[in-house]
Amino acid sequence: MTSLDLFALKYYNNYFFLFQTYIVTQVATYLSPALLYMYGKWLLSPEFVNKLFFRGSILGITLMTTFILRSYGRAINPKYQEFYNDLLNAKLDYSTENKKKLHSYDFDFSAWPIDFSWTPAEEKSYKSNLISNNFKMSLKLLSSPSRLIGFIALHTFGISLIYPGSTSLLFYLMNQNLQKGRRALITSFGGVRYKLKTIDGNFVDSMFIDKRHSNINSLNPKLIICTEGNAGFYEAGIMSSAIETHHSVLGWNHPGFGYSTGVPYIEQEQNAAETVIEFAIKHLKFSPKSIVLYGWSIGGFASTHLAKKFPDVHAVILDATFDDLSPLAIPRMPGFAEKLVDFTVKEFTNLNVAENLVQYPGPVLLIRRSSDEIIALDPQNVATNRANYLLELLLERRFPKLFSNESRSALWVWLSTSGEQQKQVHLQYDVDLNNQSKLFPSSNKNYPLNLGDGWKDQEKIKMLLYLADYYMKDYNSTHCTPLPTRYLGFII
């Protein structure tokens, strides 16, 4: 067993112990009102209280003894002493040599030295603006009961429904697999773990795999920044598909996911994403033109947010992504709360992917899962897949002259099919993809274009169906099936 295995095992055991303690304290907290009520009714006799105090003392002593024994075990373990010395040296001098030694261990991320942060001036400016924004938000909440109810709902249980990966329970269930995945990325692919400090003070856990010096793609190296879904982690997510392209890959965990700190509220999510790309540009020395933003599911929001902020990035790939969160959230909540859900989502967690995407002028690839059970309102009906609406909005923003009642209707005939049926739609409308490609000025990014201005409806239909096939590829799978790397090859 390697030193990495030993420390991973120790950390898992320690975490399991702390989790048990956490469960006990949480149960006691939630039961405290009932206990007080029972005491008020004289159901708790003095004898029972004495027994409770005695047993609680025994439990406390047991916990303290366990901590002492664990500390003693670490103190006499030469491997742990070696690790502790390496950690101290890295904190005193975070040189390349000390950093390399530290990366051979897997330990509590809170003790990990910071690899990248914003400047003090930038953090100070952000905090001053934050105080002003919080004051304005307080006034808004006090002026509107519905806004206050929505705010409370989101900040209690709502955010966990949108991002279940941020819950401690899922992390506890996944922790061992995440350790294995992280170890595989480091040992099998040469991954390097980095701790990034966001402008709002959170910490992002990230993993970088550098392929710039490999023989494959050395003349045209790219960096693929992977953003996971609402229950995905870089240790066991879409990085696996990106790695097989033989380009450099940077994965990261959302705020509150794994060892990343914070909560995935929309502003923290945006700040974390911006920190990741700033790290890629300033620390890893990738130019924006060599960066590919790859988002899966809800990760499409952070990817398109970055595309809007950094319009020079090479390309955007959105796999199993929706246009807007609200149409997906409403059917999953009770009918009587429809208006409140819609208002809360748009007011406090407006994950409008389409709104971001239409502001990006570069290459885009959408991947639609034809059997998607998450972003399709009806998994048996591909026409209800929200990726269709994302494509429609993108095409209409870039090529408004191609849209008429007839061409839009033809587009939805194509969107309502998949696989071989889409080829039949091409035959129905006499669409020759090769001929249409010659008419498409793919190098022109000055959107919106006048393409289709003065054309007949039949000509508009042919070009619109060609563009739909150009921008979106179908993958016959469910939402969580790993994406074959060949799909990334359409645009990278």
Coordinates of C-alpha atoms in Angstrom, one line a residue:
M1 CA 0.0 0.0 0.0
T2 CA 1.4 3.4 -1.0
S3 CA 1.7 6.5 1.2
L4 CA -1.2 7.9 -0.8
D5 CA -3.4 4.9 0.0
L6 CA -2.4 5.1 3.7
F7 CA -3.4 8.7 4.1
A8 CA -6.5 8.3 2.0
L9 CA -7.6 5.5 4.3
K10 CA -6.8 7.5 7.4
Y11 CA -8.7 10.4 6.2
Y12 CA -11.7 8.3 5.3
N13 CA -11.7 6.7 8.8
N14 CA -11.4 10.1 10.5
Y15 CA -14.2 11.5 8.3
F16 CA -16.4 8.5 9.2
F17 CA -15.8 9.1 12.9
L18 CA -16.5 12.8 12.6
F19 CA -19.6 12.1 10.6
Q20 CA -21.0 9.9 13.3
T21 CA -20.4 12.6 15.9
Y22 CA -22.1 15.1 13.5
I23 CA -25.1 12.8 13.3
V24 CA -25.4 12.6 17.1
T25 CA -25.2 16.4 17.5
Q26 CA -27.8 16.9 14.7
V27 CA -30.2 14.4 16.2
A28 CA -29.8 16.1 19.7
T29 CA -30.4 19.5 18.1
Y30 CA -33.6 18.5 16.4
L31 CA -34.9 16.6 19.4
S32 CA -34.2 19.4 21.9
P33 CA -37.6 21.0 21.5
A34 CA -39.3 17.7 22.2
L35 CA -37.0 17.1 25.2
L36 CA -37.8 20.5 26.7
Y37 CA -41.5 19.9 26.2
M38 CA -41.3 16.6 28.0
Y39 CA -39.3 18.1 30.8
G40 CA -42.0 20.8 31.1
K41 CA -44.6 18.1 31.5
W42 CA -42.5 16.5 34.3
L43 CA -42.0 13.4 32.1
L44 CA -38.3 13.6 32.7
S45 CA -37.6 12.7 36.3
P46 CA -34.4 13.8 38.2
E47 CA -33.3 10.2 38.2
F48 CA -33.6 10.1 34.4
V49 CA -31.7 13.4 34.0
N50 CA -28.9 12.0 36.2
K51 CA -28.6 8.8 34.1
L52 CA -28.6 11.0 30.9
F53 CA -25.8 13.1 32.3
F54 CA -23.8 10.0 33.4
R55 CA -24.1 8.4 30.0
G56 CA -23.4 11.6 28.2
S57 CA -20.2 11.9 30.3
I58 CA -19.2 8.4 29.3
L59 CA -19.8 9.2 25.6
G60 CA -17.8 12.4 26.0
I61 CA -14.9 10.6 27.6
T62 CA -15.0 7.9 24.9
L63 CA -14.8 10.6 22.2
M64 CA -11.9 12.3 23.9
T65 CA -10.1 9.0 24.3
T66 CA -10.5 8.2 20.7
F67 CA -9.1 11.5 19.6
I68 CA -6.1 11.1 21.9
L69 CA -5.4 7.5 20.6
R70 CA -5.7 8.8 17.0
S71 CA -3.3 11.6 17.7
Y72 CA -0.9 9.2 19.4
G73 CA -1.1 6.8 16.4
R74 CA -0.3 9.6 14.1
A75 CA 2.6 10.8 16.2
I76 CA 4.4 7.4 16.2
N77 CA 3.7 6.8 12.5
P78 CA 6.8 7.6 10.4
K79 CA 4.7 8.0 7.3
Y80 CA 2.5 10.6 8.9
Q81 CA 5.5 12.4 10.4
E82 CA 7.0 12.6 6.9
F83 CA 3.7 14.0 5.5
Y84 CA 3.4 16.5 8.3
N85 CA 6.9 17.8 7.7
D86 CA 6.2 18.1 4.0
L87 CA 3.0 20.0 4.7
L88 CA 4.9 22.4 7.1
N89 CA 7.6 23.0 4.5
A90 CA 5.1 23.7 1.8
K91 CA 3.3 26.2 4.0
L92 CA 6.5 27.9 4.8
D93 CA 7.8 27.8 1.2
Y94 CA 5.4 26.8 -1.5
S95 CA 8.2 26.1 -4.0
T96 CA 7.9 23.8 -7.0
E97 CA 9.8 21.1 -5.1
N98 CA 7.7 21.3 -2.0
K99 CA 4.5 21.4 -4.0
K100 CA 5.5 18.3 -5.9
K101 CA 6.0 16.4 -2.6
L102 CA 2.7 17.6 -1.2
H103 CA 0.8 16.4 -4.3
S104 CA 1.8 12.8 -3.5
Y105 CA -0.7 12.9 -0.5
D106 CA -4.4 13.0 -0.2
F107 CA -5.5 14.9 2.9
D108 CA -8.0 17.3 4.4
F109 CA -8.4 20.0 1.8
S110 CA -8.8 22.7 4.4
A111 CA -5.1 22.3 5.2
W112 CA -4.0 22.5 1.5
P113 CA -2.0 25.6 0.7
I114 CA -3.7 28.1 -1.7
D115 CA -2.4 27.9 -5.3
F116 CA -4.3 30.8 -6.8
S117 CA -6.2 33.8 -5.4
W118 CA -7.4 37.3 -6.5
T119 CA -5.4 40.4 -5.6
P120 CA -6.2 42.1 -2.3
A121 CA -7.4 45.2 -4.3
E122 CA -9.9 43.0 -6.3
E123 CA -11.2 41.4 -3.1
K124 CA -11.6 44.7 -1.4
S125 CA -13.5 46.1 -4.3
Y126 CA -15.8 43.1 -4.4
K127 CA -16.5 43.3 -0.7
S128 CA -17.5 47.0 -0.9
N129 CA -19.9 46.2 -3.7
L130 CA -21.2 43.2 -1.9
I131 CA -22.2 45.3 1.2
S132 CA -24.1 47.7 -1.1
N133 CA -25.8 44.8 -2.9
N134 CA -26.8 43.1 0.3
F135 CA -28.4 46.3 1.6
K136 CA -30.4 46.7 -1.6
M137 CA -31.5 43.0 -1.4
S138 CA -32.6 43.5 2.2
L139 CA -34.9 46.4 1.2
K140 CA -36.3 44.3 -1.6
L141 CA -37.1 41.4 0.7
L142 CA -38.8 43.6 3.3
S143 CA -40.9 45.3 0.6
S144 CA -42.3 42.0 -0.9
P145 CA -43.7 39.1 1.2
S146 CA -43.6 36.7 -1.8
R147 CA -39.9 37.7 -2.5
L148 CA -39.1 37.0 1.2
I149 CA -40.9 33.6 1.2
G150 CA -39.0 32.6 -2.0
F151 CA -35.7 33.8 -0.6
I152 CA -36.2 31.7 2.6
A153 CA -37.4 28.6 0.6
L154 CA -34.3 28.8 -1.6
H155 CA -31.9 29.3 1.3
T156 CA -33.3 26.5 3.3
F157 CA -34.3 23.5 1.2
G158 CA -34.5 24.8 -2.4
I159 CA -30.8 25.0 -3.2
S160 CA -30.4 21.3 -2.1
L161 CA -33.1 20.3 -4.6
I162 CA -31.4 22.2 -7.4
Y163 CA -27.8 21.1 -6.5
P164 CA -28.1 17.8 -4.5
G165 CA -24.4 17.3 -4.9
S166 CA -23.9 20.1 -2.3
T167 CA -25.6 18.0 0.5
S168 CA -23.4 16.4 3.1
L169 CA -25.3 13.1 2.8
L170 CA -24.4 12.7 -0.9
F171 CA -20.8 13.6 -0.2
Y172 CA -20.7 11.0 2.6
L173 CA -22.0 8.3 0.3
M174 CA -19.6 9.3 -2.5
N175 CA -16.5 10.1 -0.5
Q176 CA -14.7 6.8 -1.0
N177 CA -15.4 6.7 -4.7
L178 CA -14.3 10.3 -5.0
Q179 CA -11.0 9.4 -3.3
K180 CA -10.5 6.6 -5.8
G181 CA -11.3 8.8 -8.7
R182 CA -8.9 11.5 -7.6
R183 CA -6.2 9.0 -7.0
A184 CA -6.7 7.6 -10.5
L185 CA -6.5 11.1 -12.1
I186 CA -3.2 11.7 -10.3
T187 CA -1.5 8.3 -10.7
S188 CA -2.8 7.3 -14.2
F189 CA -3.0 10.7 -16.0
G190 CA -0.5 12.9 -14.1
G191 CA -3.2 15.1 -12.6
V192 CA -2.2 17.9 -10.3
R193 CA -4.6 19.1 -7.6
Y194 CA -5.0 22.9 -7.0
K195 CA -6.8 24.9 -4.4
L196 CA -8.2 28.2 -5.8
K197 CA -9.5 31.0 -3.7
T198 CA -12.5 32.8 -5.2
I199 CA -13.1 36.5 -4.9
D200 CA -15.8 35.9 -2.3
G201 CA -13.6 33.8 -0.1
N202 CA -14.6 30.3 -1.0
F203 CA -12.2 27.6 -2.0
V204 CA -12.5 25.6 -5.2
D205 CA -11.1 22.1 -5.4
S206 CA -9.7 21.5 -9.0
M207 CA -7.7 19.0 -11.0
F208 CA -5.4 19.8 -13.9
I209 CA -4.0 17.4 -16.4
D210 CA -1.3 18.9 -18.7
K211 CA -0.9 17.5 -22.2
R212 CA 0.9 20.4 -23.8
H213 CA 4.2 18.5 -24.0
S214 CA 2.8 15.3 -25.4
N215 CA 3.4 14.4 -29.0
I216 CA -0.4 14.3 -29.8
N217 CA -1.9 17.8 -30.4
S218 CA 1.4 19.5 -29.5
L219 CA 1.1 21.9 -32.4
N220 CA -2.5 23.0 -31.5
P221 CA -2.9 22.4 -27.8
K222 CA -6.3 23.1 -26.1
L223 CA -7.5 23.3 -22.5
I224 CA -10.9 21.8 -21.9
I225 CA -12.5 23.2 -18.8
C226 CA -15.1 20.7 -17.5
T227 CA -18.1 21.8 -15.5
E228 CA -20.1 19.0 -13.9
G229 CA -23.9 18.6 -13.4
N230 CA -25.9 19.1 -10.2
A231 CA -24.7 15.9 -8.6
G232 CA -21.4 15.5 -10.4
F233 CA -17.8 15.8 -9.2
Y234 CA -14.6 16.1 -11.2
E235 CA -13.3 12.9 -9.6
A236 CA -16.0 10.8 -11.3
G237 CA -17.5 13.0 -14.1
I238 CA -17.0 14.3 -17.6
M239 CA -13.3 14.7 -17.3
S240 CA -13.0 11.1 -18.4
S241 CA -14.4 12.0 -21.8
A242 CA -12.2 15.1 -22.2
I243 CA -9.0 13.3 -21.2
E244 CA -9.4 10.9 -24.2
T245 CA -9.1 13.8 -26.6
H246 CA -5.4 14.1 -25.5
H247 CA -5.8 17.8 -24.8
S248 CA -5.2 19.4 -21.4
V249 CA -8.1 19.2 -19.0
L250 CA -9.1 21.3 -16.0
G251 CA -11.9 20.0 -13.8
W252 CA -13.4 21.6 -10.7
N253 CA -16.2 21.1 -8.2
H254 CA -19.1 23.5 -7.7
P255 CA -19.2 25.5 -4.4
G256 CA -20.2 23.1 -1.6
F257 CA -19.4 20.0 -3.7
G258 CA -16.8 17.6 -2.4
Y259 CA -14.1 19.7 -0.8
S260 CA -15.0 23.0 -2.5
T261 CA -16.4 25.4 0.1
G262 CA -19.5 27.6 0.0
V263 CA -23.0 27.0 -1.3
P264 CA -23.9 26.9 -5.1
Y265 CA -26.0 30.1 -5.0
I266 CA -25.9 31.8 -8.4
E267 CA -23.3 34.4 -7.4
Q268 CA -21.0 32.0 -5.7
E269 CA -21.3 29.7 -8.8
Q270 CA -20.3 32.5 -11.1
N271 CA -17.5 33.6 -8.9
A272 CA -16.1 30.1 -8.7
A273 CA -16.3 29.6 -12.5
E274 CA -14.6 33.0 -13.1
T275 CA -11.8 32.0 -10.7
V276 CA -11.2 28.7 -12.6
I277 CA -10.8 30.4 -15.9
E278 CA -8.7 33.2 -14.5
F279 CA -6.5 30.5 -13.0
A280 CA -6.2 28.8 -16.4
I281 CA -5.2 32.1 -18.1
K282 CA -2.9 33.7 -15.5
H283 CA -1.4 30.7 -13.7
L284 CA -1.5 27.9 -16.3
K285 CA -0.7 30.3 -19.1
F286 CA -3.5 29.3 -21.6
S287 CA -4.8 32.0 -23.9
P288 CA -8.6 32.3 -24.0
K289 CA -8.5 31.3 -27.7
S290 CA -7.1 27.9 -26.8
I291 CA -9.8 27.2 -24.1
V292 CA -12.8 25.0 -24.7
L293 CA -15.7 25.3 -22.2
Y294 CA -17.4 21.9 -21.7
G295 CA -20.5 21.8 -19.5
W296 CA -22.8 18.9 -18.7
S297 CA -26.4 19.4 -17.6
I298 CA -26.6 22.3 -15.1
G299 CA -22.9 22.8 -15.7
G300 CA -24.0 24.5 -18.9
F301 CA -24.9 27.6 -16.9
A302 CA -21.4 28.2 -15.6
S303 CA -19.9 27.3 -19.0
T304 CA -22.1 29.8 -20.9
H305 CA -21.5 32.4 -18.2
L306 CA -17.8 32.2 -18.9
A307 CA -18.5 32.2 -22.6
K308 CA -20.3 35.5 -22.2
K309 CA -17.5 37.0 -20.1
F310 CA -14.7 35.6 -22.3
P311 CA -16.1 35.7 -25.9
D312 CA -12.7 34.8 -27.4
V313 CA -12.7 31.2 -26.0
H314 CA -12.2 28.6 -28.7
A315 CA -15.6 26.8 -28.4
V316 CA -18.5 25.9 -26.1
I317 CA -19.7 22.3 -25.7
L318 CA -23.0 21.8 -23.9
D319 CA -24.1 18.2 -23.2
A320 CA -27.6 17.4 -22.0
T321 CA -28.2 21.1 -21.1
F322 CA -31.4 23.1 -20.9
D323 CA -32.4 26.6 -22.0
D324 CA -33.9 27.8 -18.7
L325 CA -34.3 26.2 -15.2
S326 CA -37.9 27.4 -14.6
P327 CA -39.7 25.1 -17.1
L328 CA -37.9 22.1 -15.5
A329 CA -38.4 23.2 -11.9
I330 CA -42.2 23.9 -12.1
P331 CA -43.4 20.3 -13.0
R332 CA -41.3 18.8 -10.2
M333 CA -43.0 20.9 -7.5
P334 CA -46.7 20.9 -6.2
G335 CA -49.2 22.6 -8.5
F336 CA -50.3 25.1 -6.0
A337 CA -46.7 26.5 -5.7
E338 CA -46.2 27.0 -9.5
K339 CA -46.2 30.8 -9.4
L340 CA -44.0 30.9 -6.3
V341 CA -41.5 28.5 -7.9
D342 CA -41.4 30.4 -11.1
F343 CA -40.9 33.7 -9.3
T344 CA -38.2 32.3 -6.9
V345 CA -36.2 30.7 -9.7
K346 CA -36.2 33.8 -11.9
E347 CA -35.5 36.1 -9.0
F348 CA -32.8 34.2 -7.0
T349 CA -31.4 31.4 -9.1
N350 CA -32.0 32.4 -12.7
L351 CA -30.0 29.7 -14.5
N352 CA -30.9 31.0 -17.9
V353 CA -28.4 29.2 -20.2
A354 CA -29.9 30.5 -23.4
E355 CA -29.6 34.1 -22.3
N356 CA -25.9 33.6 -21.8
L357 CA -25.3 31.5 -24.9
V358 CA -26.8 33.9 -27.4
Q359 CA -24.3 36.5 -26.3
Y360 CA -21.3 34.3 -27.2
P361 CA -20.2 34.6 -30.9
G362 CA -17.9 31.6 -31.2
P363 CA -18.4 27.9 -32.2
V364 CA -21.0 26.0 -30.3
L365 CA -21.9 22.3 -30.1
L366 CA -25.1 21.1 -28.4
I367 CA -25.4 17.4 -27.6
R368 CA -29.0 16.2 -27.0
R369 CA -29.6 12.9 -25.2
S370 CA -32.6 11.4 -27.1
S371 CA -33.7 9.3 -24.1
D372 CA -33.0 12.0 -21.5
E373 CA -35.1 11.5 -18.4
I374 CA -33.9 14.7 -16.7
I375 CA -34.2 17.7 -19.0
A376 CA -37.0 16.3 -21.1
L377 CA -40.5 17.0 -19.7
D378 CA -41.6 13.6 -21.1
P379 CA -38.6 11.2 -21.5
Q380 CA -40.6 9.3 -24.2
N381 CA -41.1 12.4 -26.3
V382 CA -37.8 13.9 -27.6
A383 CA -39.7 17.1 -28.6
T384 CA -40.0 18.0 -24.9
N385 CA -36.2 18.0 -24.5
R386 CA -35.3 21.5 -23.4
A387 CA -32.1 21.3 -25.5
N388 CA -34.5 21.9 -28.5
Y389 CA -35.5 25.3 -27.1
L390 CA -31.8 26.2 -26.5
L391 CA -31.0 25.4 -30.1
E392 CA -34.0 27.3 -31.4
L393 CA -33.1 30.4 -29.5
L394 CA -29.4 30.2 -30.6
L395 CA -30.3 29.9 -34.2
E396 CA -32.9 32.7 -34.1
R397 CA -30.4 35.0 -32.5
R398 CA -27.7 34.2 -35.1
F399 CA -29.8 33.8 -38.2
P400 CA -33.1 35.8 -37.7
K401 CA -33.7 36.1 -41.4
L402 CA -34.0 32.3 -41.8
F403 CA -37.1 32.2 -39.5
S404 CA -40.6 32.2 -40.9
N405 CA -43.7 30.3 -39.9
E406 CA -42.9 27.6 -42.4
S407 CA -39.2 27.3 -41.6
R408 CA -39.9 27.2 -37.8
S409 CA -42.5 24.5 -38.3
A410 CA -40.0 22.5 -40.3
L411 CA -37.4 22.9 -37.7
W412 CA -39.7 21.5 -35.0
V413 CA -40.6 18.6 -37.2
W414 CA -36.8 17.8 -37.2
L415 CA -36.5 18.5 -33.5
S416 CA -39.3 16.1 -32.8
T417 CA -37.4 13.2 -34.2
S418 CA -34.0 11.6 -33.7
G419 CA -31.6 9.3 -35.4
E420 CA -32.7 7.8 -38.7
Q421 CA -36.0 9.8 -38.5
Q422 CA -34.1 13.0 -38.8
K423 CA -32.5 11.8 -42.1
Q424 CA -36.0 11.2 -43.3
V425 CA -36.9 14.8 -42.5
H426 CA -33.9 15.9 -44.6
L427 CA -35.2 13.8 -47.5
Q428 CA -38.7 15.2 -47.0
Y429 CA -37.5 18.8 -47.4
D430 CA -34.8 17.9 -50.0
V431 CA -31.9 19.0 -47.8
D432 CA -28.4 18.2 -49.1
L433 CA -26.0 18.9 -46.2
N434 CA -23.0 19.1 -48.4
N435 CA -24.6 21.7 -50.7
Q436 CA -25.9 23.8 -47.8
S437 CA -22.4 23.8 -46.2
K438 CA -21.1 25.7 -49.2
L439 CA -23.7 28.4 -48.7
F440 CA -22.9 28.8 -45.0
P441 CA -20.3 31.5 -44.1
S442 CA -18.9 29.7 -41.0
S443 CA -16.0 32.2 -40.6
N444 CA -18.3 35.2 -40.1
K445 CA -19.0 35.8 -36.4
N446 CA -20.7 39.2 -36.6
Y447 CA -24.0 37.9 -35.4
P448 CA -26.8 38.4 -36.2
L449 CA -26.2 37.6 -39.9
N450 CA -28.5 38.5 -42.8
L451 CA -28.3 35.0 -44.1
G452 CA -31.6 34.1 -45.6
D453 CA -32.7 37.7 -46.3
G454 CA -34.9 37.7 -49.4
W455 CA -34.9 33.9 -49.6
K456 CA -37.9 31.7 -50.4
D457 CA -39.3 29.6 -47.6
Q458 CA -38.0 26.4 -49.1
E459 CA -34.5 27.8 -49.2
K460 CA -34.8 29.0 -45.6
I461 CA -36.0 25.5 -44.5
K462 CA -33.0 23.8 -46.1
M463 CA -30.5 26.1 -44.5
L464 CA -32.2 26.1 -41.1
L465 CA -32.2 22.2 -41.1
Y466 CA -28.6 22.2 -42.1
L467 CA -27.7 24.6 -39.3
A468 CA -29.7 22.5 -36.8
D469 CA -27.7 19.5 -37.7
Y470 CA -24.5 21.5 -37.7
Y471 CA -25.0 22.9 -34.1
M472 CA -26.7 19.9 -32.4
K473 CA -25.8 16.2 -32.4
D474 CA -28.0 13.5 -31.1
Y475 CA -26.7 10.8 -28.7
N476 CA -29.1 7.9 -28.1
S477 CA -28.7 7.6 -24.3
T478 CA -30.1 8.7 -21.0
H479 CA -28.9 11.7 -19.0
C480 CA -26.0 10.2 -17.0
T481 CA -24.4 7.9 -19.6
P482 CA -20.7 8.9 -20.2
L483 CA -20.3 10.8 -23.4
P484 CA -18.2 9.1 -26.1
T485 CA -15.2 11.2 -26.9
R486 CA -16.0 11.2 -30.6
Y487 CA -18.7 13.8 -30.0
L488 CA -16.1 16.3 -28.7
G489 CA -14.2 15.8 -31.9
F490 CA -17.0 17.5 -33.9
I491 CA -15.7 20.9 -32.6
I492 CA -12.3 20.4 -31.0

